[in-house]
CSV table of C-alpha atoms in Angstrom, one decimal:
chain,number,residue,atom,x,y,z
A,1,MET,CA,-3.4,-10.9,5.7
A,2,ALA,CA,-4.9,-13.8,7.6
A,3,GLY,CA,-1.5,-14.6,8.8
A,4,GLY,CA,-0.9,-11.8,11.3
A,5,ALA,CA,-2.1,-8.4,10.1
A,6,GLN,CA,-4.4,-6.7,12.5
A,7,ALA,CA,-7.0,-4.0,12.0
A,8,GLN,CA,-5.3,-0.6,12.1
A,9,VAL,CA,-6.6,1.3,15.2
A,10,ALA,CA,-4.3,2.7,17.9
A,11,THR,CA,-1.3,4.8,17.1
A,12,HIS,CA,0.9,7.0,19.3
A,13,VAL,CA,0.8,10.7,18.4
A,14,PRO,CA,4.2,12.4,18.2
A,15,ASP,CA,4.5,15.8,19.9
A,16,VAL,CA,3.7,18.8,17.8
A,17,VAL,CA,6.9,20.3,16.4
A,18,ALA,CA,7.3,23.9,17.4
A,19,GLY,CA,7.3,26.3,14.3
A,20,ALA,CA,5.7,23.9,12.0
A,21,LYS,CA,4.0,25.6,9.1
A,22,PRO,CA,0.5,24.5,7.9
A,23,ALA,CA,0.2,22.1,4.9
A,24,THR,CA,-2.8,22.1,2.6
A,25,VAL,CA,-5.0,19.0,2.6
A,26,GLN,CA,-7.2,18.5,-0.5
A,27,HIS,CA,-9.8,15.8,-1.0
A,28,ILE,CA,-10.3,15.0,-4.6
A,29,LYS,CA,-11.7,12.3,-6.9
A,30,VAL,CA,-9.5,10.5,-9.5
A,31,HIS,CA,-11.1,8.5,-12.2
A,32,SER,CA,-9.3,5.2,-13.1
A,33,PRO,CA,-10.0,3.5,-16.4
A,34,ALA,CA,-8.2,0.4,-14.9
A,35,ILE,CA,-11.0,0.0,-12.4
A,36,GLU,CA,-13.9,0.4,-14.8
A,37,GLY,CA,-16.2,-2.5,-15.5
A,38,ASN,CA,-15.1,-4.6,-12.5
A,39,LEU,CA,-17.6,-7.4,-11.5
A,40,GLU,CA,-17.9,-6.2,-7.9
A,41,GLY,CA,-19.2,-2.8,-8.8
A,42,GLU,CA,-16.4,-0.9,-7.2
A,43,SER,CA,-16.3,2.8,-8.2
A,44,ALA,CA,-13.8,3.9,-10.7
A,45,ASP,CA,-13.9,7.4,-9.4
A,46,ARG,CA,-11.6,6.9,-6.3
A,47,ASP,CA,-11.2,9.2,-3.3
A,48,VAL,CA,-7.7,10.6,-3.0
A,49,ILE,CA,-6.1,12.9,-0.3
A,50,VAL,CA,-3.4,15.2,-1.5
A,51,VAL,CA,-1.2,17.0,1.0
A,52,LEU,CA,0.5,20.0,-0.5
A,53,PRO,CA,3.6,21.4,1.4
A,54,PRO,CA,3.6,24.8,3.2
A,55,SER,CA,5.5,26.5,0.3
A,56,TYR,CA,3.3,25.2,-2.5
A,57,ALA,CA,1.0,28.2,-2.8
A,58,SER,CA,3.6,30.8,-2.2
A,59,ASN,CA,6.1,29.5,-4.8
A,60,PRO,CA,4.0,29.0,-8.0
A,61,ARG,CA,7.0,28.1,-10.1
A,62,ARG,CA,8.5,25.5,-7.8
A,63,ARG,CA,8.0,21.7,-8.6
A,64,TYR,CA,8.1,19.0,-6.0
A,65,PRO,CA,8.7,15.2,-5.7
A,66,VAL,CA,5.7,13.1,-4.8
A,67,VAL,CA,5.3,10.3,-2.3
A,68,TYR,CA,2.3,8.0,-2.8
A,69,ALA,CA,1.3,6.4,0.6
A,70,LEU,CA,-0.9,3.2,0.6
A,71,HIS,CA,-3.3,2.5,3.5
A,72,GLY,CA,-3.9,-1.0,5.1
A,73,TYR,CA,-6.7,-3.5,5.1
A,74,SER,CA,-10.2,-2.5,6.5
A,75,ILE,CA,-9.6,1.2,6.3
A,76,GLY,CA,-9.7,3.9,3.6
A,77,ALA,CA,-7.6,7.0,3.0
A,78,ALA,CA,-9.8,9.1,5.4
A,79,GLN,CA,-9.0,6.8,8.4
A,80,TRP,CA,-5.4,6.3,7.2
A,81,ILE,CA,-4.7,10.0,7.7
A,82,GLN,CA,-6.2,9.9,11.2
A,83,GLU,CA,-4.1,6.9,12.2
A,84,ILE,CA,-0.8,8.5,10.9
A,85,HIS,CA,-2.0,12.0,12.2
A,86,VAL,CA,-1.8,13.8,8.9
A,87,PRO,CA,-1.2,16.7,8.4
A,88,GLN,CA,0.5,17.1,11.7
A,89,THR,CA,3.2,14.4,11.2
A,90,ILE,CA,4.0,15.7,7.6
A,91,GLU,CA,4.2,19.4,8.9
A,92,GLY,CA,6.4,18.1,11.7
A,93,ALA,CA,8.7,16.2,9.3
A,94,PHE,CA,9.2,19.4,7.2
A,95,ALA,CA,9.8,21.6,10.4
A,96,ARG,CA,12.5,19.2,11.5
A,97,GLY,CA,14.4,19.4,8.2
A,98,THR,CA,12.7,17.1,5.8
A,99,ARG,CA,12.7,18.6,2.3
A,100,GLU,CA,9.1,19.6,1.2
A,101,MET,CA,7.3,17.1,-1.0
A,102,ILE,CA,3.7,16.4,-2.0
A,103,VAL,CA,2.1,13.4,-0.3
A,104,VAL,CA,-0.8,11.5,-2.1
A,105,LEU,CA,-3.0,9.0,-0.2
A,106,PRO,CA,-5.3,7.0,-2.5
A,107,ASP,CA,-8.4,5.1,-1.2
A,108,SER,CA,-8.4,1.5,-2.2
A,109,LYS,CA,-11.1,0.2,0.1
A,110,THR,CA,-13.5,-2.2,-1.5
A,111,VAL,CA,-16.8,-4.1,-0.7
A,112,HIS,CA,-14.6,-6.6,1.1
A,113,ASN,CA,-12.6,-3.9,2.8
A,114,GLY,CA,-9.4,-4.0,0.6
A,115,SER,CA,-8.3,-4.4,-2.9
A,116,MET,CA,-4.9,-5.8,-2.0
A,117,TYR,CA,-3.6,-3.4,-4.6
A,118,SER,CA,-3.9,-6.3,-7.1
A,119,SER,CA,-5.1,-6.8,-10.7
A,120,SER,CA,-8.4,-8.6,-10.8
A,121,ALA,CA,-11.5,-8.6,-13.0
A,122,THR,CA,-13.6,-8.9,-9.8
A,123,THR,CA,-12.2,-5.9,-7.9
A,124,GLY,CA,-10.7,-3.9,-10.8
A,125,ASP,CA,-7.0,-3.4,-11.5
A,126,PHE,CA,-5.9,-1.4,-8.4
A,127,GLU,CA,-2.3,-2.0,-9.4
A,128,THR,CA,-2.6,0.0,-12.5
A,129,PHE,CA,-4.8,2.5,-10.8
A,130,VAL,CA,-1.9,3.3,-8.5
A,131,SER,CA,1.0,2.9,-10.9
A,132,ARG,CA,-0.6,4.6,-14.0
A,133,ASP,CA,-3.9,6.4,-13.6
A,134,LEU,CA,-3.2,8.1,-10.2
A,135,VAL,CA,0.4,9.1,-11.1
A,136,ALA,CA,-0.8,10.5,-14.5
A,137,TYR,CA,-3.6,12.6,-12.8
A,138,VAL,CA,-1.3,14.0,-10.1
A,139,ASP,CA,1.4,14.9,-12.7
A,140,ALA,CA,-1.3,16.6,-14.8
A,141,HIS,CA,-2.9,18.6,-12.0
A,142,TYR,CA,-0.1,19.5,-9.6
A,143,ARG,CA,3.4,20.9,-9.9
A,144,THR,CA,5.3,17.7,-9.6
A,145,ILE,CA,8.6,16.7,-10.9
A,146,ALA,CA,7.3,14.1,-13.3
A,147,ASP,CA,10.3,11.6,-13.2
A,148,ARG,CA,10.6,8.3,-11.6
A,149,ARG,CA,13.5,9.4,-9.5
A,150,SER,CA,11.3,12.0,-7.9
A,151,ARG,CA,8.5,9.5,-6.9
A,152,GLY,CA,8.4,7.5,-3.8
A,153,LEU,CA,6.1,4.6,-2.9
A,154,VAL,CA,5.3,3.7,0.7
A,155,GLY,CA,2.6,1.5,2.4
A,156,HIS,CA,1.6,-0.1,5.7
A,157,SER,CA,0.3,-3.6,6.2
A,158,MET,CA,-1.8,-4.3,3.2
A,159,GLY,CA,-0.3,-1.0,1.8
A,160,GLY,CA,3.1,-2.5,2.5
A,161,TYR,CA,2.1,-5.5,0.4
A,162,GLY,CA,0.9,-3.1,-2.3
A,163,ALA,CA,4.2,-1.2,-2.1
A,164,SER,CA,6.2,-4.4,-2.5
A,165,ARG,CA,4.1,-5.7,-5.4
A,166,ILE,CA,3.7,-2.5,-7.3
A,167,GLY,CA,7.3,-1.6,-6.6
A,168,MET,CA,8.8,-4.8,-8.0
A,169,LYS,CA,6.7,-4.5,-11.2
A,170,HIS,CA,7.0,-0.7,-11.9
A,171,PRO,CA,10.5,0.6,-11.3
A,172,ASP,CA,9.8,2.8,-14.4
A,173,VAL,CA,7.4,4.7,-12.3
A,174,PHE,CA,8.9,4.9,-8.9
A,175,GLY,CA,12.4,5.6,-7.6
A,176,ALA,CA,12.4,4.7,-3.9
A,177,LEU,CA,10.5,2.2,-1.8
A,178,TYR,CA,9.5,2.0,1.9
A,179,LEU,CA,7.7,-1.0,3.2
A,180,MET,CA,6.0,-0.6,6.6
A,181,SER,CA,5.0,-3.9,8.3
A,182,PRO,CA,4.1,-5.5,5.0
A,183,CYS,CA,1.5,-8.2,5.1
A,184,CYS,CA,0.9,-11.2,2.8
A,185,LEU,CA,4.5,-11.7,1.7
A,186,SER,CA,4.5,-15.5,1.9
A,187,PRO,CA,2.2,-18.1,0.4
A,188,ARG,CA,-0.6,-19.2,2.7
A,189,ASP,CA,-1.2,-22.9,3.3
A,190,PRO,CA,-4.9,-23.5,2.5
A,191,SER,CA,-5.0,-26.7,4.5
A,192,GLN,CA,-4.8,-24.5,7.6
A,193,MET,CA,-8.3,-22.9,6.8
A,194,PRO,CA,-10.8,-24.3,9.3
A,195,ALA,CA,-13.6,-26.4,7.7
A,196,GLU,CA,-16.2,-24.3,9.4
A,197,LEU,CA,-14.8,-21.0,8.0
A,198,ALA,CA,-14.6,-22.4,4.5
A,199,ALA,CA,-18.2,-23.6,4.8
A,200,LYS,CA,-19.4,-20.3,6.1
A,201,LEU,CA,-17.7,-18.3,3.3
A,202,ALA,CA,-19.1,-20.8,0.7
A,203,ALA,CA,-22.7,-20.2,2.1
A,204,VAL,CA,-22.5,-16.4,1.4
A,205,LYS,CA,-25.1,-15.5,-1.4
A,206,SER,CA,-24.6,-11.8,-1.8
A,207,ILE,CA,-22.2,-9.0,-1.1
A,208,ALA,CA,-24.7,-7.7,1.5
A,209,GLU,CA,-24.3,-11.0,3.3
A,210,ALA,CA,-20.5,-10.8,3.0
A,211,GLN,CA,-20.5,-7.3,4.7
A,212,GLN,CA,-22.1,-8.8,7.8
A,213,LEU,CA,-19.2,-11.2,8.3
A,214,GLY,CA,-16.3,-10.6,10.8
A,215,TRP,CA,-13.0,-8.9,10.0
A,216,GLY,CA,-11.0,-12.1,9.3
A,217,GLU,CA,-13.8,-13.6,7.3
A,218,ARG,CA,-14.0,-10.4,5.1
A,219,ALA,CA,-10.3,-10.5,4.7
A,220,MET,CA,-10.4,-14.0,3.2
A,221,LEU,CA,-13.0,-12.8,0.7
A,222,ALA,CA,-10.9,-9.8,-0.2
A,223,SER,CA,-7.9,-12.1,-0.9
A,224,ALA,CA,-10.0,-14.4,-3.0
A,225,ALA,CA,-11.5,-11.4,-4.9
A,226,ALA,CA,-8.0,-10.1,-5.6
A,227,TRP,CA,-6.1,-13.3,-6.3
A,228,SER,CA,-8.6,-16.0,-7.4
A,229,PRO,CA,-11.3,-14.0,-9.3
A,230,ASN,CA,-13.8,-16.1,-11.4
A,231,PRO,CA,-16.3,-14.3,-13.7
A,232,GLY,CA,-18.2,-17.5,-13.9
A,233,ASN,CA,-18.9,-17.7,-10.2
A,234,PRO,CA,-21.6,-15.2,-9.2
A,235,PRO,CA,-22.6,-13.5,-7.0
A,236,LEU,CA,-19.1,-12.8,-5.5
A,237,TYR,CA,-17.1,-13.7,-8.6
A,238,LEU,CA,-14.3,-15.5,-6.7
A,239,ASP,CA,-13.0,-18.8,-5.9
A,240,LEU,CA,-11.8,-20.0,-2.3
A,241,PRO,CA,-8.8,-22.2,-1.9
A,242,VAL,CA,-11.0,-24.8,0.1
A,243,LYS,CA,-14.3,-26.2,-1.3
A,244,ASP,CA,-16.4,-28.9,0.3
A,245,GLY,CA,-13.6,-29.5,2.8
A,246,LYS,CA,-11.0,-30.1,0.2
A,247,VAL,CA,-8.1,-27.8,-0.8
A,248,GLN,CA,-8.4,-26.7,-4.4
A,249,PRO,CA,-4.8,-26.8,-5.8
A,250,ASP,CA,-5.4,-24.5,-8.7
A,251,VAL,CA,-6.8,-21.8,-6.5
A,252,ALA,CA,-4.0,-22.3,-4.0
A,253,ALA,CA,-1.4,-21.9,-6.7
A,254,LYS,CA,-3.0,-18.6,-7.7
A,255,TRP,CA,-2.8,-17.3,-4.1
A,256,ALA,CA,0.9,-18.4,-4.0
A,257,ALA,CA,1.7,-16.7,-7.3
A,258,ASN,CA,0.6,-13.4,-5.7
A,259,ALA,CA,2.9,-13.7,-2.6
A,260,PRO,CA,6.0,-11.4,-3.0
A,261,LEU,CA,8.3,-13.9,-1.4
A,262,ALA,CA,7.4,-16.4,-4.1
A,263,PHE,CA,7.9,-14.0,-7.1
A,264,VAL,CA,10.6,-11.6,-5.8
A,265,ASP,CA,13.2,-13.6,-7.7
A,266,GLN,CA,11.6,-12.7,-11.0
A,267,TYR,CA,12.1,-8.9,-10.3
A,268,ILE,CA,15.6,-8.6,-9.1
A,269,GLY,CA,16.7,-6.5,-12.1
A,270,ASN,CA,13.7,-4.1,-11.3
A,271,LEU,CA,14.6,-3.9,-7.7
A,272,LYS,CA,18.2,-3.0,-8.5
A,273,ARG,CA,16.9,0.1,-10.2
A,274,TYR,CA,15.7,1.7,-7.0
A,275,ALA,CA,17.8,4.4,-5.4
A,276,ALA,CA,16.9,3.0,-2.0
A,277,ILE,CA,14.6,0.5,-0.3
A,278,SER,CA,13.7,0.5,3.3
A,279,ILE,CA,11.6,-2.0,5.4
A,280,ASP,CA,10.5,-1.7,9.0
A,281,VAL,CA,8.3,-3.6,11.4
A,282,GLY,CA,7.5,-3.7,15.1
A,283,ASP,CA,9.2,-6.2,17.3
A,284,GLN,CA,5.7,-7.2,18.7
A,285,ASP,CA,4.3,-7.7,15.1
A,286,GLY,CA,3.7,-11.3,13.8
A,287,LEU,CA,4.6,-10.0,10.4
A,288,ARG,CA,8.2,-9.3,11.4
A,289,PHE,CA,9.3,-12.8,10.3
A,290,ASP,CA,8.3,-12.4,6.6
A,291,ALA,CA,9.6,-8.9,6.5
A,292,GLN,CA,13.0,-10.1,7.6
A,293,LYS,CA,12.9,-12.9,5.1
A,294,LEU,CA,12.3,-10.2,2.3
A,295,HIS,CA,15.3,-8.2,3.7
A,296,GLU,CA,17.4,-11.4,3.6
A,297,VAL,CA,16.4,-12.1,0.0
A,298,LEU,CA,17.4,-8.5,-1.0
A,299,ASP,CA,20.7,-9.0,0.8
A,300,ARG,CA,21.5,-12.3,-1.0
A,301,TYR,CA,21.1,-10.6,-4.3
A,302,GLY,CA,23.2,-7.6,-3.3
A,303,ILE,CA,20.3,-5.2,-3.4
A,304,ALA,CA,21.1,-2.2,-1.0
A,305,ASN,CA,18.2,-2.1,1.5
A,306,ALA,CA,17.7,-1.0,5.1
A,307,PHE,CA,15.8,-3.1,7.7
A,308,GLU,CA,14.8,-2.0,11.1
A,309,LEU,CA,13.0,-3.9,13.9
A,310,TYR,CA,11.7,-1.2,16.2
A,311,SER,CA,10.0,-1.4,19.6
A,312,GLY,CA,6.2,-1.6,18.8
A,313,THR,CA,3.1,-3.5,17.7
A,314,HIS,CA,1.6,-3.7,14.1
A,315,THR,CA,0.0,-0.2,14.6
A,316,SER,CA,1.4,1.5,17.6
A,317,GLU,CA,4.2,3.6,16.0
A,318,VAL,CA,3.1,4.1,12.5
A,319,ALA,CA,2.5,7.9,12.9
A,320,VAL,CA,5.9,8.4,14.6
A,321,ARG,CA,7.6,6.3,11.9
A,322,VAL,CA,6.0,8.5,9.1
A,323,GLN,CA,7.3,11.7,10.7
A,324,GLU,CA,10.7,10.6,11.9
A,325,HIS,CA,11.7,7.9,9.4
A,326,VAL,CA,9.6,7.6,6.3
A,327,LEU,CA,9.5,11.2,5.1
A,328,PRO,CA,13.1,11.9,6.0
A,329,PHE,CA,13.9,8.6,4.0
A,330,PHE,CA,12.4,10.1,0.9
A,331,SER,CA,13.9,13.5,1.6
A,332,ARG,CA,17.4,11.7,1.3
A,333,THR,CA,16.6,9.5,-1.6
A,334,LEU,CA,14.4,11.3,-4.1
A,335,ARG,CA,15.6,13.9,-6.6
A,336,PHE,CA,14.4,17.4,-5.8
A,337,ASP,CA,15.8,19.1,-8.9
A,338,ALA,CA,13.2,19.5,-11.7
A,339,LYS,CA,14.6,18.8,-15.2
A,340,PRO,CA,14.1,21.4,-17.9
């Protein structure tokens, strides 16, 4: 994240598609046992936005596939739907021929602005929140096709990291993956952390102080809370990879162990179970190099995947991509036939 991802702000708005029918947007709370008891005090009752397709209310016996869409760092689900212009882009995709599906957008923002969709005693287990608790809730409360081949997982930036991480570990839950400008794929070199930054972070004495820091500084704390939690190190309950001007090899190893390009080789069998995998990234995005590396790893192992380098920045085309590429991808690759 500290190696190229940017705050998600400006996105192009695709034209309204003529004849698009209205979707229904619901704001709900989903309780996650996986997040209970975390040291940061993150709520286990998570905000979730559910977008129901136009035919959902009028076809009470019909069941639908579900796409889970993960937001990036420093934003929550509410800002995420503004940046990808939901429900307009979802309605537009359906009007242009994408088969109707349910889209679920969970909020994984934390006191340090992002959970990294990881499993940590400090932040809570957001990986299990998405892959178990959220899926179970949606299947229990909506007319879904409760089968892995009818579930898609997509994310942008930190969400793209989350989709890669969760996707590699949970092919029993999801059937197709789409990674949009994924961040944090490669291990970070802690020796590159400026000494003044390390000292500034080490001097933080409370979460309230941490919330006064800048974007990049908070991103470092979010990464540490997710990847190097320490229940014996209050008040933030985390370890930084640099302490007193020296790299901490054990902490650096923990960060490296959470980098998908470092652990992807362990999950090749899992990745081969997916019906389809797609990766895209803008040609002006610093994250394009790692995204291409992941694509090349999948190619070397003979895992079918698509990779597209499109014209754009980290954020500029994300709404257009959702309408014209992401949802059509899941329309082609998910199963729409409910089993008896």
